[in-house]
Short mmCIF file of C-alpha atoms in Angstrom, two decimals:
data_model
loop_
_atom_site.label_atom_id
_atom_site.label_comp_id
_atom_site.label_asym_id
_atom_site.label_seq_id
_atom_site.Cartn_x
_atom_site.Cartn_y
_atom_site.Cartn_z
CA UNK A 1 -155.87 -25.66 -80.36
CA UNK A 2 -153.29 -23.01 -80.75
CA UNK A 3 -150.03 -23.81 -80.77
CA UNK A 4 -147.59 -22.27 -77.52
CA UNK A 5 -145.22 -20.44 -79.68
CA UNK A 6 -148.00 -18.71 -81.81
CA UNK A 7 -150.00 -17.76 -78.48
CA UNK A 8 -149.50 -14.12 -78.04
CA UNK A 9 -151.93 -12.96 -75.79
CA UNK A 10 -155.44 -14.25 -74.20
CA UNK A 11 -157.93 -11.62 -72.88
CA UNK A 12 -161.53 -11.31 -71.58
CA UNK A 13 -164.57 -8.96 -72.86
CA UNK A 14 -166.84 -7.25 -70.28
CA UNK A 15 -168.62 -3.77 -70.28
CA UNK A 16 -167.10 -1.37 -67.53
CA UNK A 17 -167.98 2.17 -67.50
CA UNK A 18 -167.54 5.75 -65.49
CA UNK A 19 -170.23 7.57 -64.26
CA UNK A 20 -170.67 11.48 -63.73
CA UNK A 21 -171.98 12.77 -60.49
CA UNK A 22 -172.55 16.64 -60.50
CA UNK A 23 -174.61 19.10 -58.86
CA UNK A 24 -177.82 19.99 -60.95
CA UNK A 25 -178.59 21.63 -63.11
CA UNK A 26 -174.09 22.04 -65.04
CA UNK A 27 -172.45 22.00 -68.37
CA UNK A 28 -171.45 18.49 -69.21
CA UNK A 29 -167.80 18.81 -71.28
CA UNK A 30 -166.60 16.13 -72.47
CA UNK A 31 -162.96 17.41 -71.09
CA UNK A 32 -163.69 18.05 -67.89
CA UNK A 33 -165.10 14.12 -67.67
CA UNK A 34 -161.65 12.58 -68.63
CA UNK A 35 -159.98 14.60 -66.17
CA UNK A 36 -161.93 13.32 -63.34
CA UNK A 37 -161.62 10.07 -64.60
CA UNK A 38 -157.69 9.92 -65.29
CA UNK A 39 -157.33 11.88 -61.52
CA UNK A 40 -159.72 8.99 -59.81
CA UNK A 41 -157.85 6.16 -61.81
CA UNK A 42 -154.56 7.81 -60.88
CA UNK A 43 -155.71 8.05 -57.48
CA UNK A 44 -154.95 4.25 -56.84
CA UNK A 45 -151.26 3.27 -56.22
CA UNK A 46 -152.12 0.15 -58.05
CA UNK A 47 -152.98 2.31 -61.15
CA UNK A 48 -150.47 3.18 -63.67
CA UNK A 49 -149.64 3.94 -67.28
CA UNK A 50 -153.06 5.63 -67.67
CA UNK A 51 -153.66 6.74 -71.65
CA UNK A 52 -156.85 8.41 -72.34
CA UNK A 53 -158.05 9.41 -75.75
CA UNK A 54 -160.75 11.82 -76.54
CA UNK A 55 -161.89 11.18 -79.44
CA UNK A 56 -164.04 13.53 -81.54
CA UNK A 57 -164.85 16.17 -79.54
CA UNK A 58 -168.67 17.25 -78.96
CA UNK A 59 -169.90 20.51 -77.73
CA UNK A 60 -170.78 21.06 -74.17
CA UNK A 61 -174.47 19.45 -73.53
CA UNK A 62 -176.62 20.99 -71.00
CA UNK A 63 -178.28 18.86 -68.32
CA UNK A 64 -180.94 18.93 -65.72
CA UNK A 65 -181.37 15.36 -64.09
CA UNK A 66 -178.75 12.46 -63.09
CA UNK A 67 -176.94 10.36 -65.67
CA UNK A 68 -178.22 7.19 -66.10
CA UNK A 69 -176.14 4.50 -65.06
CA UNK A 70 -174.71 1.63 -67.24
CA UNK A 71 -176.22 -1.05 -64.68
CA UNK A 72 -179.66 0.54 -65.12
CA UNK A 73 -180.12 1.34 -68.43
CA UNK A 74 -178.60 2.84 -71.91
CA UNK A 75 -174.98 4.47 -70.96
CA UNK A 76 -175.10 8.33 -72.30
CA UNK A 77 -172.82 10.21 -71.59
CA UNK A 78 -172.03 12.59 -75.02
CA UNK A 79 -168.69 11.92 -75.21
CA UNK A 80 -168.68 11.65 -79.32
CA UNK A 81 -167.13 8.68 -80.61
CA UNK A 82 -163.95 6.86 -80.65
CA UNK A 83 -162.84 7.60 -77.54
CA UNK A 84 -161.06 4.95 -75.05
CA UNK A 85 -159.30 4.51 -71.46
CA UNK A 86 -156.65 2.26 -71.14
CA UNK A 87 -154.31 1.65 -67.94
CA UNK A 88 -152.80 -0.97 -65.97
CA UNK A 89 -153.89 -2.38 -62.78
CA UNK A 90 -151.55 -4.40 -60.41
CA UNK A 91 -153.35 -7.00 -58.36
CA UNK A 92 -151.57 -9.11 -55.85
CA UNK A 93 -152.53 -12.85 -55.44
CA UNK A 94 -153.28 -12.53 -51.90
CA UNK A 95 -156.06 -10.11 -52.89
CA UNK A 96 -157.42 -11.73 -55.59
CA UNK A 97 -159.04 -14.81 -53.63
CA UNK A 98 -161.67 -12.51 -51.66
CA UNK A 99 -162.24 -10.90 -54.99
CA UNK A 100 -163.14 -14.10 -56.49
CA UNK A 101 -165.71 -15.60 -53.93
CA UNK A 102 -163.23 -18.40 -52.88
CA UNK A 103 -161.99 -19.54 -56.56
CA UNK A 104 -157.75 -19.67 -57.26
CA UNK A 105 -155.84 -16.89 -57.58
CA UNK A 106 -154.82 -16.10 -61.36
CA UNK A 107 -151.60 -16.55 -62.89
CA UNK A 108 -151.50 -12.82 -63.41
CA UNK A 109 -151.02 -9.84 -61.22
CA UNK A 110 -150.89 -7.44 -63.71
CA UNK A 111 -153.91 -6.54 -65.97
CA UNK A 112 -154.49 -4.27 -69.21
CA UNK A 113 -157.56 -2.51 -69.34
CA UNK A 114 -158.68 -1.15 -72.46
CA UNK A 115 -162.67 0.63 -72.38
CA UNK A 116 -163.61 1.42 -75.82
CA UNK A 117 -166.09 3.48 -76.90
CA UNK A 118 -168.57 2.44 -79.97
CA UNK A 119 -171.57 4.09 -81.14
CA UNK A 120 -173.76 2.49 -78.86
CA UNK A 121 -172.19 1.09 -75.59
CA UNK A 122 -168.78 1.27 -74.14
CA UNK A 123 -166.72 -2.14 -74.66
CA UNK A 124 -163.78 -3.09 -71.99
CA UNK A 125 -161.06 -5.80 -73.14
CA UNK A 126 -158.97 -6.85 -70.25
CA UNK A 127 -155.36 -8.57 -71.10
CA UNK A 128 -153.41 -10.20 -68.41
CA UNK A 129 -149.89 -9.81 -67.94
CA UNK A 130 -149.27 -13.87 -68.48
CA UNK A 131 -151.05 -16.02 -70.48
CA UNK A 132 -154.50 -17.22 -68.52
CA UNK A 133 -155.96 -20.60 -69.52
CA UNK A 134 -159.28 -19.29 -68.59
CA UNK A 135 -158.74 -15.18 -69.14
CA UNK A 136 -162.54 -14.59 -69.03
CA UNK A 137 -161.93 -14.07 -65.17
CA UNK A 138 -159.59 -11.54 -65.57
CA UNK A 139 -162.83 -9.62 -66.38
CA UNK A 140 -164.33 -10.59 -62.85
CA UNK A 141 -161.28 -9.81 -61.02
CA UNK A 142 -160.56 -6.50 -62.23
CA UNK A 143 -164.36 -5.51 -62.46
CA UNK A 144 -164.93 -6.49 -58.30
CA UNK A 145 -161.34 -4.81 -57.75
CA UNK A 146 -162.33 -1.82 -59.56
CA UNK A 147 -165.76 -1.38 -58.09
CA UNK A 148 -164.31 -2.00 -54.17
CA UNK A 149 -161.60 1.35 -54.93
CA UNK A 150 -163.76 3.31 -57.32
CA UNK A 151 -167.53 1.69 -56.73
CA UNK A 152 -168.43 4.67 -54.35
CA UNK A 153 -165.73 7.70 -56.03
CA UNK A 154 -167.75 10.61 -55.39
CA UNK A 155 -167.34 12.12 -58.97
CA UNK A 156 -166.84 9.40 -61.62
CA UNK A 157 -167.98 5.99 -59.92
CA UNK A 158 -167.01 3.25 -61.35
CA UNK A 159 -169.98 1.36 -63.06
CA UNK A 160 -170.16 -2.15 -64.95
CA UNK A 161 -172.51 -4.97 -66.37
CA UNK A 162 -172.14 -7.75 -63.72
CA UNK A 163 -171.88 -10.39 -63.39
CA UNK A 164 -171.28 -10.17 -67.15
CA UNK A 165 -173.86 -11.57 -69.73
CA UNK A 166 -171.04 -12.19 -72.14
CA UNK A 167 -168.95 -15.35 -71.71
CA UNK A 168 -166.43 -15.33 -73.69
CA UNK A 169 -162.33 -16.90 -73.63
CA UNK A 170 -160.40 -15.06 -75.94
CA UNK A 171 -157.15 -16.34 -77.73
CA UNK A 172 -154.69 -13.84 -79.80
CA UNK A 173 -152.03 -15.63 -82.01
CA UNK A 174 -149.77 -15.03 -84.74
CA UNK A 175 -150.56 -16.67 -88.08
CA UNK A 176 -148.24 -18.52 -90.34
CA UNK A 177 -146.73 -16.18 -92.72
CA UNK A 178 -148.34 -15.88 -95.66
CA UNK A 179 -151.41 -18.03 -94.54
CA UNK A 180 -153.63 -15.16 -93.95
CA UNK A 181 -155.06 -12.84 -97.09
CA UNK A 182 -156.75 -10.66 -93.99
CA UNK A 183 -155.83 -8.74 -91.44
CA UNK A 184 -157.30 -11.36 -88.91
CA UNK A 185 -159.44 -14.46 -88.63
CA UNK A 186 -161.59 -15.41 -85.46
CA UNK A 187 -162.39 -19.19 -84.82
CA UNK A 188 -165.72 -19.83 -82.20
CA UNK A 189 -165.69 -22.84 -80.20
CA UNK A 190 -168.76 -22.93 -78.54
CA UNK A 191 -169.10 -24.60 -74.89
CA UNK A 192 -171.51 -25.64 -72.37
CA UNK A 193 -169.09 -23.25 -70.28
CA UNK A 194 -167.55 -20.63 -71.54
CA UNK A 195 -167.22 -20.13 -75.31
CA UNK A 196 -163.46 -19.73 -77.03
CA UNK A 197 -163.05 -17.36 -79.41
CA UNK A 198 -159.52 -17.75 -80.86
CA UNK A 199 -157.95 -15.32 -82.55
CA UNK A 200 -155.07 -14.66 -85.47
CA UNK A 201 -153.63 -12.00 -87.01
CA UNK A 202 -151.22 -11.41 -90.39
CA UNK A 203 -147.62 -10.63 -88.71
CA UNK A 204 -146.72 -9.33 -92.37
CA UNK A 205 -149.49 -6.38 -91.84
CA UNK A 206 -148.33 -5.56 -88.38
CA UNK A 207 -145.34 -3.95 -87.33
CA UNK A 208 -145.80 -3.16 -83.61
CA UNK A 209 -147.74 -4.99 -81.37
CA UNK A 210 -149.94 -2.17 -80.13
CA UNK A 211 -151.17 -2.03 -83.70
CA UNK A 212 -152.66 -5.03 -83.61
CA UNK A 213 -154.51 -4.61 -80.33
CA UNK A 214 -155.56 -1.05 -81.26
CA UNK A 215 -157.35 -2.75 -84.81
CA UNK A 216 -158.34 -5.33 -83.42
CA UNK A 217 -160.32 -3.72 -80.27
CA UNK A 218 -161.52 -1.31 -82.35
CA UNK A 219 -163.14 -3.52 -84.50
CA UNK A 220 -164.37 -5.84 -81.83
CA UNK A 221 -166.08 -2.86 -79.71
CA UNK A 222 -168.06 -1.80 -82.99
CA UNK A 223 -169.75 -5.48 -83.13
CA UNK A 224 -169.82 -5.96 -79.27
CA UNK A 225 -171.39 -2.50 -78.68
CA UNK A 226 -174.42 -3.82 -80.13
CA UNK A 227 -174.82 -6.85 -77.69
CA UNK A 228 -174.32 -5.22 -74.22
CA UNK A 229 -176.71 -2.01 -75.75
CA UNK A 230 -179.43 -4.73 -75.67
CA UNK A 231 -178.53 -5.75 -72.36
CA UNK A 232 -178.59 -2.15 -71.51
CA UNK A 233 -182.47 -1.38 -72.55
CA UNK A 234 -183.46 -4.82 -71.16
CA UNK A 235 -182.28 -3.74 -67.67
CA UNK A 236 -184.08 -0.14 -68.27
CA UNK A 237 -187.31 -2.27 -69.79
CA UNK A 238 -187.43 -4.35 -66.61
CA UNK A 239 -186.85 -1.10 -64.50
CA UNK A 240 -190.02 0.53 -66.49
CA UNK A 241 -191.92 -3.09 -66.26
CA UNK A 242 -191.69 -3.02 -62.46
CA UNK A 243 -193.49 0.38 -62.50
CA UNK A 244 -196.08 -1.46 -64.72
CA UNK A 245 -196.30 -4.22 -62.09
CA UNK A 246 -196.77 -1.98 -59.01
CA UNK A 247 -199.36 0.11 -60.72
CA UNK A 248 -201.23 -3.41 -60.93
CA UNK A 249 -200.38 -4.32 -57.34
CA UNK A 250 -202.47 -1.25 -56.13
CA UNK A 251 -205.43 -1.81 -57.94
CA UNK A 252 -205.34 -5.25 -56.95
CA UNK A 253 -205.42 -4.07 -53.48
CA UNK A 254 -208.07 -1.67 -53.83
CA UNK A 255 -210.30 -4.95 -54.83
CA UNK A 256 -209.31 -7.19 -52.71
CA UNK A 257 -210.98 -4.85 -49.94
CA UNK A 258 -213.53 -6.49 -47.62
CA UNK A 259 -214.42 -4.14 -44.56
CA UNK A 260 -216.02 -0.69 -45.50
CA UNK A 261 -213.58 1.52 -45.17
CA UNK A 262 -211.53 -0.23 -47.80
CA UNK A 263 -214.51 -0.75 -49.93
CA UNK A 264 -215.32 3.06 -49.43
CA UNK A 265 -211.67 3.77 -50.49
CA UNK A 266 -212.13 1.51 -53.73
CA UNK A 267 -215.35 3.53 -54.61
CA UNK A 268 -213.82 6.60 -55.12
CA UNK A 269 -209.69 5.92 -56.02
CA UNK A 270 -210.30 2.73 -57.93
CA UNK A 271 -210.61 5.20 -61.32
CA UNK A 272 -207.64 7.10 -60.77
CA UNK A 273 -205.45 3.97 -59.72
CA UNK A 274 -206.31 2.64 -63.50
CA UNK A 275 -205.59 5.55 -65.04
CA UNK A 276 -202.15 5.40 -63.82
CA UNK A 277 -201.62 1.91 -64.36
CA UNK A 278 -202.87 2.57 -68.11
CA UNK A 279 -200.53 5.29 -68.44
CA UNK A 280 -197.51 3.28 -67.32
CA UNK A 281 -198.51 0.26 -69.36
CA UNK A 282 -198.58 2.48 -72.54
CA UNK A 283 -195.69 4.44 -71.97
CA UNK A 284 -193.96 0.51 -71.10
CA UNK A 285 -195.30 -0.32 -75.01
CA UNK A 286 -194.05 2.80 -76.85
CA UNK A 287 -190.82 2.19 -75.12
CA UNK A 288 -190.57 -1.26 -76.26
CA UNK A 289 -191.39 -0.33 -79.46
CA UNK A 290 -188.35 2.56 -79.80
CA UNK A 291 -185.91 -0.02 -77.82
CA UNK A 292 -186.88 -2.76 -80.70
CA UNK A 293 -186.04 -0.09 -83.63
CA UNK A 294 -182.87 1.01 -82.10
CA UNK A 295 -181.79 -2.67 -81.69
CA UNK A 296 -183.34 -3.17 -85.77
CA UNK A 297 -181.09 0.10 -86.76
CA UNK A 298 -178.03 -1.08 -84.81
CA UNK A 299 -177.84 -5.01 -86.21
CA UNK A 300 -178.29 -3.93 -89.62
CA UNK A 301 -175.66 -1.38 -89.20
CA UNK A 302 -173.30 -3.81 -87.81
CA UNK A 303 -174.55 -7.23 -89.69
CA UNK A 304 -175.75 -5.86 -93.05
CA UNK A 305 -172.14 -3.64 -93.54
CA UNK A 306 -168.70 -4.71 -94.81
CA UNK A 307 -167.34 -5.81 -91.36
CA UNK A 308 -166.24 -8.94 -90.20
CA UNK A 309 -169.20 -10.33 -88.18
CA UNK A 310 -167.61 -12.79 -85.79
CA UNK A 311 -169.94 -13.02 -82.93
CA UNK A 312 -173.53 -13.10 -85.25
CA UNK A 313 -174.69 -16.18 -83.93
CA UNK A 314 -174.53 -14.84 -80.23
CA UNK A 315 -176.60 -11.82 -80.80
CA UNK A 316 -179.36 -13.67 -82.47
CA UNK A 317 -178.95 -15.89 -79.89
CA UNK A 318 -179.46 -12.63 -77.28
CA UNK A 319 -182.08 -10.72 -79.31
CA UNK A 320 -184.09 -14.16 -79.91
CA UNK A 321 -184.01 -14.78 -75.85
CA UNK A 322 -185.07 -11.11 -74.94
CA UNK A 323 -187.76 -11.65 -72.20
CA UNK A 324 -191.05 -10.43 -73.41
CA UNK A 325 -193.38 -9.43 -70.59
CA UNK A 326 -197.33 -10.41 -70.49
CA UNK A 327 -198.23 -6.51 -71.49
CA UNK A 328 -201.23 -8.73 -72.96
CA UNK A 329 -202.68 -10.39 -69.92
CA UNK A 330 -201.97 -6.54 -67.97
CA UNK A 331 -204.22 -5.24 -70.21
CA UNK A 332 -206.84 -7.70 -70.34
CA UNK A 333 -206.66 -7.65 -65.82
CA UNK A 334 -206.95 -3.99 -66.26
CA UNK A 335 -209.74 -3.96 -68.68
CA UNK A 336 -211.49 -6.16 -66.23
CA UNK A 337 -211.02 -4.16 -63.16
CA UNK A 338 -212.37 -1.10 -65.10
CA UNK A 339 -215.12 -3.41 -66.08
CA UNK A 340 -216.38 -3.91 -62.36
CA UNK A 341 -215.81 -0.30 -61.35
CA UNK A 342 -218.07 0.53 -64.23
CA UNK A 343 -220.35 -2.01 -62.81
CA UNK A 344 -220.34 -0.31 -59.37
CA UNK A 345 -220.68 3.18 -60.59
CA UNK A 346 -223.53 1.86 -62.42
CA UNK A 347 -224.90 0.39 -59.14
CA UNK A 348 -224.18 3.57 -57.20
CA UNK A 349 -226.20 6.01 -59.63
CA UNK A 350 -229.11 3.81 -59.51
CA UNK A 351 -229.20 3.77 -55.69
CA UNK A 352 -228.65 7.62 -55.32
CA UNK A 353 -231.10 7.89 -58.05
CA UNK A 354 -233.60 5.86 -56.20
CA UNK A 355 -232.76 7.70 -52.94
CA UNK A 356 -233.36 11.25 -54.71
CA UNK A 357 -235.95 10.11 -56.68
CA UNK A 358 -237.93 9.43 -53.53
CA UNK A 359 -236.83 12.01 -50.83
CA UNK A 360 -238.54 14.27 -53.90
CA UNK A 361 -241.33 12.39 -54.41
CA UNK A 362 -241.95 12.84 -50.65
CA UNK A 363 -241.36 16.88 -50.56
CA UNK A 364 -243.91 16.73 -53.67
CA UNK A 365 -246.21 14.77 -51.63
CA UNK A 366 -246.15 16.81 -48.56
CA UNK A 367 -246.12 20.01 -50.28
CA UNK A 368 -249.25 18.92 -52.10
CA UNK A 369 -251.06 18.22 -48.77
CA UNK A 370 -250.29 21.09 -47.35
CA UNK A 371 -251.55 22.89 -49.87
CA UNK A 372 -254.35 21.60 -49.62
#
């Protein structure tokens, strides 16, 4: 347990995010974004002491369809790197009970937000204004408050992982001088609840207080970015998956035919309905495939480096737990259903053959008798 005096702040980890809505096909500059975001965020009265940051800048990109949206899938915007938000956002205790589905108001009214960028998903750190026993639901708060004002903001909506896959109470404290030989030092306590991660950092290294939460986010967000980018393709795998499924449910109801229109209908779409299905279930595979080399690429980037790896054990905890869909078994029901169409194309051409072969035999017949 930390002690009081050494407490400095607490804060909560989610993954909030802007979208851009523009008519198609535009430009996409990266400057033009952050001023629609700052004027939407300064929009709100309950807004203030916006500071937005850049970053490295990257060219203007060219684009033809809708940006994906961090609740569906991957978050692209190209924005470069090292980029971040950060403003405050006032909350008043009578609003925060509707916000929380019934629970207690927090201590706080005031909240830091802090959204910072990594190389492969934004990262949000939320710090409120008092000390929160439980500061993990500062995260909720200001994501539902934040998603009622800006949820539906015709230009930059406000977008977010919710509720959030990543539990986590976070305690920042000053270390004993002289007890520390690194900048910081992170100690897990793991929970049937939430986990506590707390926190300490070398006042001898550290002259202003922003300092320390600057490092120290930046840090975090390069490990963290890693965790909610595999949420992020396991929401756009499911999305893909659910293609796979319906392209299944249509073949299923071609067979399940009984009167003869239906049965007519399977006779002649049956082949085209598994073509599709096979196309969806391989482009479903390859997909996996990339989504489990990017995930590879980014954990040994992050794990195999000079960092300090605090949260490891949670994301081989989430990549271990990844849900795996029965791509197997689809194939095997497909290759079954081709199977019996084959089997019923056979059936056909012998019939018609049958048929032809004796309407001919009949002209041949006849034409022989007259001739005689």
């Amino acid at each position: 347990m930390t002690h009081p005096r050494l407490l400095k702040a607490t804060f909560g980890i989610g993954c909030y995010a802007f979208g851009y809505i523009h008519d198609l096909p535009y430009e996409f500059e990266p400057p033009t974004y952050f001023r629609a975001v700052r004027e939407a965020l300064a929009s709100l009265p309950t807004i203030d002491e916006i500071q937005i940051d850049e970053g490295s800048q990257q060219d203007p990109t060219s684009t033809n369809e809708p940006l994906a949206s961090v609740e569906e899938g991957p978050f692209f915007l190209p924005l470069g790197n090292f980029w971040h938000i950060d403003f405050r956002v006032q909350i008043l205790h009578r609003l925060q009970s509707p916000l929380l589905d019934g629970d207690p108001p927090l201590t706080s009214e005031k909240f830091r937000v802090r959204i910072e960028s990594a190389y492969h998903s934004p990262v949000t750190f939320v710090l409120p204004e008092k000390r929160e026993e439980d500061p993990s639901e500062s995260v909720r708060l200001v994501r539902e408050y934040l998603r009622q004002q800006l949820g539906a903001h015709p230009v930059t909506p406000f977008q977010c992982i919710g509720p959030s896959p990543y539990h986590m109470d976070c305690y920042l404290a000053t270390a004993d001088p002289g007890k520390l030989a690194v900048n910081w030092t992170c100690e897990l306590e793991p929970s049937i609840a939430y986990d506590k991660a707390r926190f300490q950092y070398s006042p001898e290294i550290y002259n202003r207080w922003d300092d320390v939460l600057d490092e120290l986010f930046h840090d975090l967000a390069e490990e963290l970015c890693c965790h909610y980018y595999c949420v992020q393709l396991d929401r756009a795998r499911m999305t893909q998956w659910s293609r796979v499924e319906a392209a299944l449910d249509r073949v299923r109801e071609l067979e399940r035919a009984v009167e003869w229109r239906g049965r007519l209908r399977r006779l002649w779409t049956t082949r085209f309905r598994l073509e599709e299905a096979f196309i969806d279930l391989a482009d479903f595979e390859m997909a996996s495939l990339n989504d489990k080399q990017e995930l590879a690429n980014a954990y040994r980037q992050i794990y195999e480096g000079a960092g300090r790896p605090f949260f490891k054990v949670h994301a081989d905890e989430l990549l271990q737990s990844r849900y795996e869909p029965p791509t197997r078994q689809a194939a095997d029901i497909l290759g079954l259903f081709e199977r019996r169409r084959g089997r019923r194309t056979d059936a056909l051409i012998l019939i018609l053959a049958s048929l032809l072969g004796g309407a001919v035999g009949g002209v041949i017949t006849t034409l022989f008798a007259y001739g005689r």
